mmCIF file of C-alpha atoms and ligand atoms in Angstrom:
data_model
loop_
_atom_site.group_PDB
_atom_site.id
_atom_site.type_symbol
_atom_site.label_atom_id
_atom_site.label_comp_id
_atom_site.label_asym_id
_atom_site.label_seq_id
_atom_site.Cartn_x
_atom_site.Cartn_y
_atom_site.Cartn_z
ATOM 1 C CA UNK A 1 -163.611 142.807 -145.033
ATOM 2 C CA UNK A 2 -160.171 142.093 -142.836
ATOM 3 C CA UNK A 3 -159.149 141.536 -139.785
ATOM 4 C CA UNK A 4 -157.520 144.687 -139.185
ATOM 5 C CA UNK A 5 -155.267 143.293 -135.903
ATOM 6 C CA UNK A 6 -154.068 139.788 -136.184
ATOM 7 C CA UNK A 7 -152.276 137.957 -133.240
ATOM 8 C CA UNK A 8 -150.147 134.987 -133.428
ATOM 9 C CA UNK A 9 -149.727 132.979 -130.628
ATOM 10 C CA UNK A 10 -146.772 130.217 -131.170
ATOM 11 C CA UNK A 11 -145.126 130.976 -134.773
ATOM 12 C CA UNK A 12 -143.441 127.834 -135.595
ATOM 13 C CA UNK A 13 -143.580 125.822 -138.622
ATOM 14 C CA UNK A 14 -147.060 126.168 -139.501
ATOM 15 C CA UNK A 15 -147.740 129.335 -138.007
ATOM 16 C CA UNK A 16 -144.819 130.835 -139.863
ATOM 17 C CA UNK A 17 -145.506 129.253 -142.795
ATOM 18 C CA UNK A 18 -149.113 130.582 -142.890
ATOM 19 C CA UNK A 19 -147.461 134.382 -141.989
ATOM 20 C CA UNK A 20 -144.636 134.155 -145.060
ATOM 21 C CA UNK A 21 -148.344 133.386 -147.184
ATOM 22 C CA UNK A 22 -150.125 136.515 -145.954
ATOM 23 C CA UNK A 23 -147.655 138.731 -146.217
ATOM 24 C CA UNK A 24 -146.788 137.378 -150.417
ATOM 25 C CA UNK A 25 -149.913 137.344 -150.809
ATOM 26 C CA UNK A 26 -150.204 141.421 -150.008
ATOM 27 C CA UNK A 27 -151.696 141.433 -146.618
ATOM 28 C CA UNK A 28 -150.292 144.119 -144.495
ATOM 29 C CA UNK A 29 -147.678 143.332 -142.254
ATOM 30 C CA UNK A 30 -149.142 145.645 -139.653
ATOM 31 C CA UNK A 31 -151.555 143.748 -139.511
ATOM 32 C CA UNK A 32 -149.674 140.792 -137.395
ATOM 33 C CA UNK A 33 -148.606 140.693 -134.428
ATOM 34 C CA UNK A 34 -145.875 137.402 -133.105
ATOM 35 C CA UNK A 35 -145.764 135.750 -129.377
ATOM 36 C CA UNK A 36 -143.430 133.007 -129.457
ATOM 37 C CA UNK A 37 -141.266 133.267 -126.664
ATOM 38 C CA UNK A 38 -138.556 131.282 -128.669
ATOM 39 C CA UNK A 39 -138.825 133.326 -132.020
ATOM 40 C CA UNK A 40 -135.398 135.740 -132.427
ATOM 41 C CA UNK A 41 -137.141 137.840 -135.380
ATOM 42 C CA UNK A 42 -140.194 138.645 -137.350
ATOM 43 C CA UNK A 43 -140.401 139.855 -141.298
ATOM 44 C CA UNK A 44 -140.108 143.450 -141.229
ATOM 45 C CA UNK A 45 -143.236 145.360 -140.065
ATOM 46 C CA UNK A 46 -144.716 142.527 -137.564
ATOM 47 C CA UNK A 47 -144.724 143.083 -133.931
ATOM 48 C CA UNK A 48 -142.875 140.639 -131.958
ATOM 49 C CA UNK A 49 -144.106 140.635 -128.387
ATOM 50 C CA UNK A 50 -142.241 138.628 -125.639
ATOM 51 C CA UNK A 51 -145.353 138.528 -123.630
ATOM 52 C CA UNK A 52 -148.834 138.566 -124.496
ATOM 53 C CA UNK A 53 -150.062 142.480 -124.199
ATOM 54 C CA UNK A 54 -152.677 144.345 -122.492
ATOM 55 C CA UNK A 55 -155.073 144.748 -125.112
ATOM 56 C CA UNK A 56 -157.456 142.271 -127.694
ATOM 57 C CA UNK A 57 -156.901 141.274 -131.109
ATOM 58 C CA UNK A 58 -159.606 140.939 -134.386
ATOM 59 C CA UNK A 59 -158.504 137.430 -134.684
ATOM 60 C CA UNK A 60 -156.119 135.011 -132.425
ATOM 61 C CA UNK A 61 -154.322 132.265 -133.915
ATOM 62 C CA UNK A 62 -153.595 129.432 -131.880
ATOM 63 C CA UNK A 63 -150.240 127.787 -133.335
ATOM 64 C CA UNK A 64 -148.649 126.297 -130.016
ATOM 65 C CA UNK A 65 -148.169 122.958 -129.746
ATOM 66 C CA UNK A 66 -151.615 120.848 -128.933
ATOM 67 C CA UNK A 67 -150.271 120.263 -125.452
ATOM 68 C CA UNK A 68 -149.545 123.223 -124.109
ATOM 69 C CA UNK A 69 -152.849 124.571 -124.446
ATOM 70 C CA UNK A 70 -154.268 123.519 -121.213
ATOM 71 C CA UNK A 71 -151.381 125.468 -119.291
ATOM 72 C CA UNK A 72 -151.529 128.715 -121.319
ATOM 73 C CA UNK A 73 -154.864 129.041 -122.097
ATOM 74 C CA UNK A 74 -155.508 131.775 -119.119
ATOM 75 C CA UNK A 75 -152.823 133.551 -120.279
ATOM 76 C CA UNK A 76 -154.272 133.955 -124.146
ATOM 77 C CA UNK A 77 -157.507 134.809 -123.077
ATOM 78 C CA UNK A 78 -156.057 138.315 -122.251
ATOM 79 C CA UNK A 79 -155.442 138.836 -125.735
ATOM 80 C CA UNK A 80 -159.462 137.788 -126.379
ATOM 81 C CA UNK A 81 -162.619 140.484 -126.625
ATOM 82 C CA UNK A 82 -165.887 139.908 -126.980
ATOM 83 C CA UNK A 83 -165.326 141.095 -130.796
ATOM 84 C CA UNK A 84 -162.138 138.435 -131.222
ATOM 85 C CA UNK A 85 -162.712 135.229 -133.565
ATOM 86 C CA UNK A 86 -160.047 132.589 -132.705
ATOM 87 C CA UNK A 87 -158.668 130.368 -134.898
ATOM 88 C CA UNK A 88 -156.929 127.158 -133.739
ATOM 89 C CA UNK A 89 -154.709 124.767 -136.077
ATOM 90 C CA UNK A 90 -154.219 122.415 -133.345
ATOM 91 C CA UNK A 91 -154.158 119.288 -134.318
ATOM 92 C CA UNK A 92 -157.221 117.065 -132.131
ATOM 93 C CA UNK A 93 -158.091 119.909 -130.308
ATOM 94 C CA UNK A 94 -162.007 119.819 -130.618
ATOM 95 C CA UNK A 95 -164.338 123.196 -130.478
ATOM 96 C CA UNK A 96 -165.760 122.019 -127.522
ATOM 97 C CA UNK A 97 -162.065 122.549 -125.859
ATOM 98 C CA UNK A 98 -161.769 126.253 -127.360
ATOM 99 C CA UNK A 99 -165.499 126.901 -126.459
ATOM 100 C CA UNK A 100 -164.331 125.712 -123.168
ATOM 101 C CA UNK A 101 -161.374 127.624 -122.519
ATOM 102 C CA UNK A 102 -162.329 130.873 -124.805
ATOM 103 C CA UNK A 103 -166.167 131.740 -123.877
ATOM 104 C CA UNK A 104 -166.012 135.160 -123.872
ATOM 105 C CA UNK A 105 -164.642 135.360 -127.777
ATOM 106 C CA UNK A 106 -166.857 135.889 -130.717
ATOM 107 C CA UNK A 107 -166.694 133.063 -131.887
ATOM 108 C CA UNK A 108 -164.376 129.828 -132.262
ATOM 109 C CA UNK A 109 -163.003 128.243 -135.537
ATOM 110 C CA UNK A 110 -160.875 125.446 -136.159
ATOM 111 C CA UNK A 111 -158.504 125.566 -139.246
ATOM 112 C CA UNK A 112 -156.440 122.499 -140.760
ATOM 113 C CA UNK A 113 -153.981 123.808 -143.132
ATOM 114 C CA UNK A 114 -150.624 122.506 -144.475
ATOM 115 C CA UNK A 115 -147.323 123.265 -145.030
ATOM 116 C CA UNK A 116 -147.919 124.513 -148.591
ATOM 117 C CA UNK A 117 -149.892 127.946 -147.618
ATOM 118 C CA UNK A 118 -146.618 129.534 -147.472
ATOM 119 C CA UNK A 119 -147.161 129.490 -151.320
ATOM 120 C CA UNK A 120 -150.951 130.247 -151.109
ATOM 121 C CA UNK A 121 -151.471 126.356 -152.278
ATOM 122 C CA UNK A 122 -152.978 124.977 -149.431
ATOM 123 C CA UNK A 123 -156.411 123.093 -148.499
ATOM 124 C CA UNK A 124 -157.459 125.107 -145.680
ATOM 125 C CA UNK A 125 -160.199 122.979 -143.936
ATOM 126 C CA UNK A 126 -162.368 124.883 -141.713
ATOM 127 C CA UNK A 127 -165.739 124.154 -139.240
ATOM 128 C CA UNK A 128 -166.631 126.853 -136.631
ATOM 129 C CA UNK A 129 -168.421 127.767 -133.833
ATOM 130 C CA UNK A 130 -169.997 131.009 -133.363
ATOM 131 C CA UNK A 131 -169.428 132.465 -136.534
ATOM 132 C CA UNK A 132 -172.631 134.250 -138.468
ATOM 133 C CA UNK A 133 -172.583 134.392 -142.276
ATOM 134 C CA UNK A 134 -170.722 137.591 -142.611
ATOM 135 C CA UNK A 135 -167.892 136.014 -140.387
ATOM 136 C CA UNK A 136 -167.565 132.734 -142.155
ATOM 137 C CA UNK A 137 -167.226 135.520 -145.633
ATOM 138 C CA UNK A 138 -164.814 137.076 -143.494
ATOM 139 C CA UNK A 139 -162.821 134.181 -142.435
ATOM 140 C CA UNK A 140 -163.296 133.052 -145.904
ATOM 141 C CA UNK A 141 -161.235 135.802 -147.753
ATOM 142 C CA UNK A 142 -158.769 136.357 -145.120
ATOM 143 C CA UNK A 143 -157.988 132.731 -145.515
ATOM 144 C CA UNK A 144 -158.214 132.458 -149.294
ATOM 145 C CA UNK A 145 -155.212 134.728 -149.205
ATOM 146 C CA UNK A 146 -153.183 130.922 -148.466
ATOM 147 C CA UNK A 147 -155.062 128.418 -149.902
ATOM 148 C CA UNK A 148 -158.417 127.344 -150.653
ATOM 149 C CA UNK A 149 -161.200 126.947 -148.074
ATOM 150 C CA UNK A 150 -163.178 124.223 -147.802
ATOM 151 C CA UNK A 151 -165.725 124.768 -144.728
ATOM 152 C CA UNK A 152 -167.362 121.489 -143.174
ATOM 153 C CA UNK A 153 -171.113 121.080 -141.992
ATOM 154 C CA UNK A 154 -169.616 119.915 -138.485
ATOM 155 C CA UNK A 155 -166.671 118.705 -136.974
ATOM 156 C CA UNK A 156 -167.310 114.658 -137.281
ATOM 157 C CA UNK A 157 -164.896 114.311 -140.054
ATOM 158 C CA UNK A 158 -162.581 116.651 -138.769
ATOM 159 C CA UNK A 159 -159.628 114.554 -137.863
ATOM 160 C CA UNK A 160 -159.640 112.058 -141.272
ATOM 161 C CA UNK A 161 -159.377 115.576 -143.065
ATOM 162 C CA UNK A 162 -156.360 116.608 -141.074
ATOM 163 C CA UNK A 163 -155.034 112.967 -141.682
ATOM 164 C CA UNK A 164 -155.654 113.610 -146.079
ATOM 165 C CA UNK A 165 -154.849 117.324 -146.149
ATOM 166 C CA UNK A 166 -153.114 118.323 -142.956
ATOM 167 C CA UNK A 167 -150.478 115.368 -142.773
ATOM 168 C CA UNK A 168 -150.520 114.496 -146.335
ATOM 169 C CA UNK A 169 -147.720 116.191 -147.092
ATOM 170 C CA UNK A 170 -145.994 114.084 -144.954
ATOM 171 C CA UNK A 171 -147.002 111.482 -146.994
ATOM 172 C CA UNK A 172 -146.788 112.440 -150.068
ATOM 173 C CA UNK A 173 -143.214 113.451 -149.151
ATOM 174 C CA UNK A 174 -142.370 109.919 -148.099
ATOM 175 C CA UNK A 175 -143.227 108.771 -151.521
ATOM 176 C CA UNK A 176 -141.204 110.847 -153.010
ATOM 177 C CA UNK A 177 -138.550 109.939 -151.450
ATOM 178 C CA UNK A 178 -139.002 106.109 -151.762
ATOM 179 C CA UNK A 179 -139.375 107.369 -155.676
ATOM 180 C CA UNK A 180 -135.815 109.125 -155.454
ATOM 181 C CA UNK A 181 -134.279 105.787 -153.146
ATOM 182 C CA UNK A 182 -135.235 103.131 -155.300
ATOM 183 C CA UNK A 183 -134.090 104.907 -158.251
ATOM 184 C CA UNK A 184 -130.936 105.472 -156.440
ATOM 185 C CA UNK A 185 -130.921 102.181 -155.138
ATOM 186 C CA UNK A 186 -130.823 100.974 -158.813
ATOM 187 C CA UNK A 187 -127.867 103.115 -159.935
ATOM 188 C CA UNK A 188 -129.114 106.668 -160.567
ATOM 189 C CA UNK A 189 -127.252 109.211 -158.907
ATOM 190 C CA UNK A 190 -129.113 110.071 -155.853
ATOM 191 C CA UNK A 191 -129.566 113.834 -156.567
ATOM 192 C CA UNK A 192 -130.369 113.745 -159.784
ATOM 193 C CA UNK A 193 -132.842 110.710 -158.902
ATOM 194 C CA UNK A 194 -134.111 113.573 -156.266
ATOM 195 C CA UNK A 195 -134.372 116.060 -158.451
ATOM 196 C CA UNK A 196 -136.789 114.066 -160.935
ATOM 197 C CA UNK A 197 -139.184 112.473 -158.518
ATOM 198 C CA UNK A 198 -140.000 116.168 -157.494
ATOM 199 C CA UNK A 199 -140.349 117.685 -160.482
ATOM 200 C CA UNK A 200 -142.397 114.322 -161.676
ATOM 201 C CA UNK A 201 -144.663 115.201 -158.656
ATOM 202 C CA UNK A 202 -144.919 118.741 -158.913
ATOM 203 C CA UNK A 203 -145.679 118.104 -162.682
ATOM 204 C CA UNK A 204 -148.425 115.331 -162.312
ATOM 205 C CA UNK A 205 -150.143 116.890 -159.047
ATOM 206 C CA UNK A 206 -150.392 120.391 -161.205
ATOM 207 C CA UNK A 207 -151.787 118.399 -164.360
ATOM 208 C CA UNK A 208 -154.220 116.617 -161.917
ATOM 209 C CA UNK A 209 -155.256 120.091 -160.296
ATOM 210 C CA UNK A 210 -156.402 121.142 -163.881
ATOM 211 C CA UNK A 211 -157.486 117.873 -165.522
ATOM 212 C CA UNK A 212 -160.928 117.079 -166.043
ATOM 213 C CA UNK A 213 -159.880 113.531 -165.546
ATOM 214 C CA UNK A 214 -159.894 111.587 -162.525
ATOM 215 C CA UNK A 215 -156.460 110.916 -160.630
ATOM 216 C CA UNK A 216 -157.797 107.506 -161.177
ATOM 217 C CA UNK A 217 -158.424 108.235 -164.880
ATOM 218 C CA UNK A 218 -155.064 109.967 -165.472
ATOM 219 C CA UNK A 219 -152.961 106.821 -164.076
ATOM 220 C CA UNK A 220 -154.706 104.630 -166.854
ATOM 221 C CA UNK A 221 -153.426 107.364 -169.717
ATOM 222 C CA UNK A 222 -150.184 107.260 -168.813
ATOM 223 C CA UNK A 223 -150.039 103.327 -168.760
ATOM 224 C CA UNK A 224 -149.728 101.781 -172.423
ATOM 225 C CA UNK A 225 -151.708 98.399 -172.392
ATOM 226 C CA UNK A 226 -148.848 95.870 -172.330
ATOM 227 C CA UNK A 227 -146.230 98.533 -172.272
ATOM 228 C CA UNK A 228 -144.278 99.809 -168.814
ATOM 229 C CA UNK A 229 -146.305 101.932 -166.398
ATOM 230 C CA UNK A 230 -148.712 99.052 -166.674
ATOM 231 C CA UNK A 231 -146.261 96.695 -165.166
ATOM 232 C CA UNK A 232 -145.081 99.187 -162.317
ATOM 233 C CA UNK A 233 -148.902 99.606 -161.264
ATOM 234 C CA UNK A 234 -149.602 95.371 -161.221
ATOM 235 C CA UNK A 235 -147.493 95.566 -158.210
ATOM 236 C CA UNK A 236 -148.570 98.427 -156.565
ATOM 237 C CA UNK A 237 -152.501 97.178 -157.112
ATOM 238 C CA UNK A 238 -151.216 93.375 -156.281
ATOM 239 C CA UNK A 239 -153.597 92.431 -153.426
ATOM 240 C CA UNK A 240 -155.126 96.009 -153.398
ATOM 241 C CA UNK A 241 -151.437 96.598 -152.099
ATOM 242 C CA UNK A 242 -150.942 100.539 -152.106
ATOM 243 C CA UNK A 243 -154.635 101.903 -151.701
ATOM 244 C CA UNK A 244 -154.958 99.405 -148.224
ATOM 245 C CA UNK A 245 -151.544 100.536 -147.308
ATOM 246 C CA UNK A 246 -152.284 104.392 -147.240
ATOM 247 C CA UNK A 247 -155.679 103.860 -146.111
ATOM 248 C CA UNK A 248 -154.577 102.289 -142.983
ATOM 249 C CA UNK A 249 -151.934 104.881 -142.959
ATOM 250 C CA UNK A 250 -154.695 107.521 -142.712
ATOM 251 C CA UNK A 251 -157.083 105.542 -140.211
ATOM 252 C CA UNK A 252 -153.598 105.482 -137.545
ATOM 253 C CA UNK A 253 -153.457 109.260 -138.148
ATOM 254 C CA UNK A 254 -156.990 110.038 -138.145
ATOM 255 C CA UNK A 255 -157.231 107.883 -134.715
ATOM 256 C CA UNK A 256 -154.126 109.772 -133.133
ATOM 257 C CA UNK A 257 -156.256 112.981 -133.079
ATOM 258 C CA UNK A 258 -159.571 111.254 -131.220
ATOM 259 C CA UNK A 259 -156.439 110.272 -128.684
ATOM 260 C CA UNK A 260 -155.158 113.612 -128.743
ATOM 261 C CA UNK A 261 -158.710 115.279 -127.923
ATOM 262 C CA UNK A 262 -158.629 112.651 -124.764
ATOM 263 C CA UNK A 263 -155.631 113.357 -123.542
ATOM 264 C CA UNK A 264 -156.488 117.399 -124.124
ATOM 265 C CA UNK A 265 -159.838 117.208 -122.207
ATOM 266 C CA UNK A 266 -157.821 115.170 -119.168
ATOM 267 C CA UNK A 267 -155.447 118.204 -118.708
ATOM 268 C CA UNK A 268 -158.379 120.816 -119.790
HETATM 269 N N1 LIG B 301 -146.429 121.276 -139.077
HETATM 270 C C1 LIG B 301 -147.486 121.049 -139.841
HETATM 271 O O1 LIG B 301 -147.374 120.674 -141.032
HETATM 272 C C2 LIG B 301 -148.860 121.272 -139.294
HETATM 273 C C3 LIG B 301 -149.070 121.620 -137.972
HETATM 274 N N2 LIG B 301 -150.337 121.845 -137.507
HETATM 275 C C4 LIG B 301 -150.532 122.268 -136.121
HETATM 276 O O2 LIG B 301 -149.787 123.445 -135.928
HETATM 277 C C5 LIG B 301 -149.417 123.558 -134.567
HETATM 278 C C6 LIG B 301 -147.964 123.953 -134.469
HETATM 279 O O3 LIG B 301 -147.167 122.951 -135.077
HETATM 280 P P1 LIG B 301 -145.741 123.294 -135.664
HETATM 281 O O4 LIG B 301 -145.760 124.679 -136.213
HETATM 282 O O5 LIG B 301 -145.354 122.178 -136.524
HETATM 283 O O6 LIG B 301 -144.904 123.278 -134.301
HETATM 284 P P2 LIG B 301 -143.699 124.217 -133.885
HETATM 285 O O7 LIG B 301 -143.119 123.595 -132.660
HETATM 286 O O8 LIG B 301 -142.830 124.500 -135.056
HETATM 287 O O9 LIG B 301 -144.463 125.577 -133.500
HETATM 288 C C7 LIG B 301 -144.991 125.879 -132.236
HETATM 289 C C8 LIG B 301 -144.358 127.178 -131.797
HETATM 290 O O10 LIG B 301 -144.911 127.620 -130.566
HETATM 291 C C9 LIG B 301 -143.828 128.072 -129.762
HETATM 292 N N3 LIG B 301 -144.158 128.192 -128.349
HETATM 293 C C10 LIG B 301 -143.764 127.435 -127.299
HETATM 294 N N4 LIG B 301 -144.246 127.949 -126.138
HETATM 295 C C11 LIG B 301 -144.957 129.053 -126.451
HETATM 296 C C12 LIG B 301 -145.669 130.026 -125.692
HETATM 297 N N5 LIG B 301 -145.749 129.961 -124.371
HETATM 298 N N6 LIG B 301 -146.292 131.037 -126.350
HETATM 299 C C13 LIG B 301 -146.220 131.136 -127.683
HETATM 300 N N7 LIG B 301 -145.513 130.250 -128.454
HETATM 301 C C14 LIG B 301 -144.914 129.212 -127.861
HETATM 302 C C15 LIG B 301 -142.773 127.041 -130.070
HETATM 303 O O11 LIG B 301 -141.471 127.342 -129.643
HETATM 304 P P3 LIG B 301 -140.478 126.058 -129.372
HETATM 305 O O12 LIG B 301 -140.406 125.279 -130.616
HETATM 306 O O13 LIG B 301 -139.158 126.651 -129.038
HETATM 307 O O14 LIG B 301 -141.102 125.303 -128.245
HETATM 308 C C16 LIG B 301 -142.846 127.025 -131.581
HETATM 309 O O15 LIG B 301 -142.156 128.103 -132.179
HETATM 310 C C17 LIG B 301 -149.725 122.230 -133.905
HETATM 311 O O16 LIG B 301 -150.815 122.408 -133.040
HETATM 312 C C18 LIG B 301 -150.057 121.299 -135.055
HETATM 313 O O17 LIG B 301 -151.064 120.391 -134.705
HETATM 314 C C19 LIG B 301 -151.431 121.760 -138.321
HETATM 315 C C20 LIG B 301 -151.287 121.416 -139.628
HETATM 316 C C21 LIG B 301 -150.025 121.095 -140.216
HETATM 317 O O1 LIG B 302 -148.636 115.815 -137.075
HETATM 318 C C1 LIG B 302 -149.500 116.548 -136.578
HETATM 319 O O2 LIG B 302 -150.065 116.250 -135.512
HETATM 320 C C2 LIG B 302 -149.886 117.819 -137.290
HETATM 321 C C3 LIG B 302 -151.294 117.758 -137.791
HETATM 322 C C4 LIG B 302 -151.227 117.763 -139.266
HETATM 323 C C5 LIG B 302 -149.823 117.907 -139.569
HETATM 324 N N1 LIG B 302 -149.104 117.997 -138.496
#
């Protein structure tokens, strides 16, 4: 089960990102279809429109920018049947909004991914509206083709999850880089410092991924009582310093997207 005519509308970052992961992961490229006015080429074998055509898709994916949805919406709706199943990666745009503005679609579902699904290693967070059972094991394999799907019994928690999984890379990037800095800072050359914190990262977050230890667990078997590790953690746990760091860090993002559903409904 496939969606045999897939429709892109805005192919940036993320939406080209998730495209390079279909297509190495063996779907079709006949199967996709591009509208981004500002997009000069496609992989070989996707359509690149440079306006939305007369005709309706399987499955639409919304990958504009949150804000212009309000003023395009009309326009994508041409691309919508009664048969089509859009997806949305828009960032605090709620279903009610895509119920809203797509009612005549099959159904509505939103989709957090992250950067990563270009190499099929991405969380792909997902809650719906609309969708029966086959359609959610539709949606399912299409999307497992990029990452793994994690579906959610409604959308209440939908914004924290785009602040863990959706911005996290973000994150976890910054770390990395304060890794590679301070190293550099202290006298390693700054590439080399580079090269180590990623390959440290990539390293640990693979042995996590496959551990049956907790994150939590794994931190206390690298540290040696009395030995070095122990001493680097004292100051990141001094005053609960790190863990009330990032969790603010994820209550400012989560709270960005309850703004960003406000200011969507205003221009609805
Ligand atoms: N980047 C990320 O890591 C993640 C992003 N998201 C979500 O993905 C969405 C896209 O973000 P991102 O890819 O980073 O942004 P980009 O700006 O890279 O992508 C949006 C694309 O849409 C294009 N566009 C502009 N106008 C139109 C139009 N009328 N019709 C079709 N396409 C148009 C833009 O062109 P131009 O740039 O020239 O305006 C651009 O290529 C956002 O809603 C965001 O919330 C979700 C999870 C992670
Ligand atoms: O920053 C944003 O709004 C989007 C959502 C998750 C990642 N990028």
């Amino acid at each position: 089960m496939t969606y045999n005519s897939f429709m892109f509308v805005g192919c940036g970052n993320m939406g080209g990102a998730m495209l390079d992961g279909w297509l190495a992961a063996g779907q079709p490229a006949s199967t996709f279809t591009i509208s981004d006015p500002y997009r000069e080429d496609a992989p070989d074998g996707v359509t690149l429109v440079d306006k939305l055509p007369e005709k309706t898709f399987d499955a639409v994916l919304l990958g504009i920018k949150p804000h212009m949805l309000g003023d395009l919406a009309d326009d994508i709706a041409k691309v919508i049947g009664p048969e089509t199943v859009v997806f949305s990666v828009l960032a605090g745009t709620q279903l009610e909004t895509l119920d809203e503005h797509f009612p005549s679609s099959a159904a509505r579902v939103r989709v957090m991914p992250n950067l990563a699904v270009k190499i099929g290693k991405a969380p792909l967070a997902l809650v719906e509206s609309g969708l029966d059972e086959a359609g959610r094991k539709r949606a399912t394999e299409f999307f497992s083709g990029i990452g793994s799907c994690e579906w959610l019994p409604d959308e209440s928690q939908f914004d924290l999850v785009t602040a863990l999984s959706g911005s996290g890379p973000g994150f976890v990037y910054r770390f990395i880089d304060a890794l590679a800095s301070g190293a550099a800072a202290q006298g390693l050359d700054e590439a080399q410092a580079q090269r180590l914190a990623v390959q440290m990262v990539e390293g640990a977050a693979a042995l996590a991924a496959q551990s049956e230890h907790s994150p939590a667990e794994l931190a206390r078997r690298v540290a040696s009582p009395g030995g070095m590790t122990q001493k680097g953690l004292d100051v990141l746990d001094e005053n609960n310093a790190l863990k009330s760091l990032v969790e603010n860090c994820l209550v400012a993002a989560r709270d960005r997207g309850a703004e960003m559903a406000k200011e969507a409904r205003r221009k609805g």
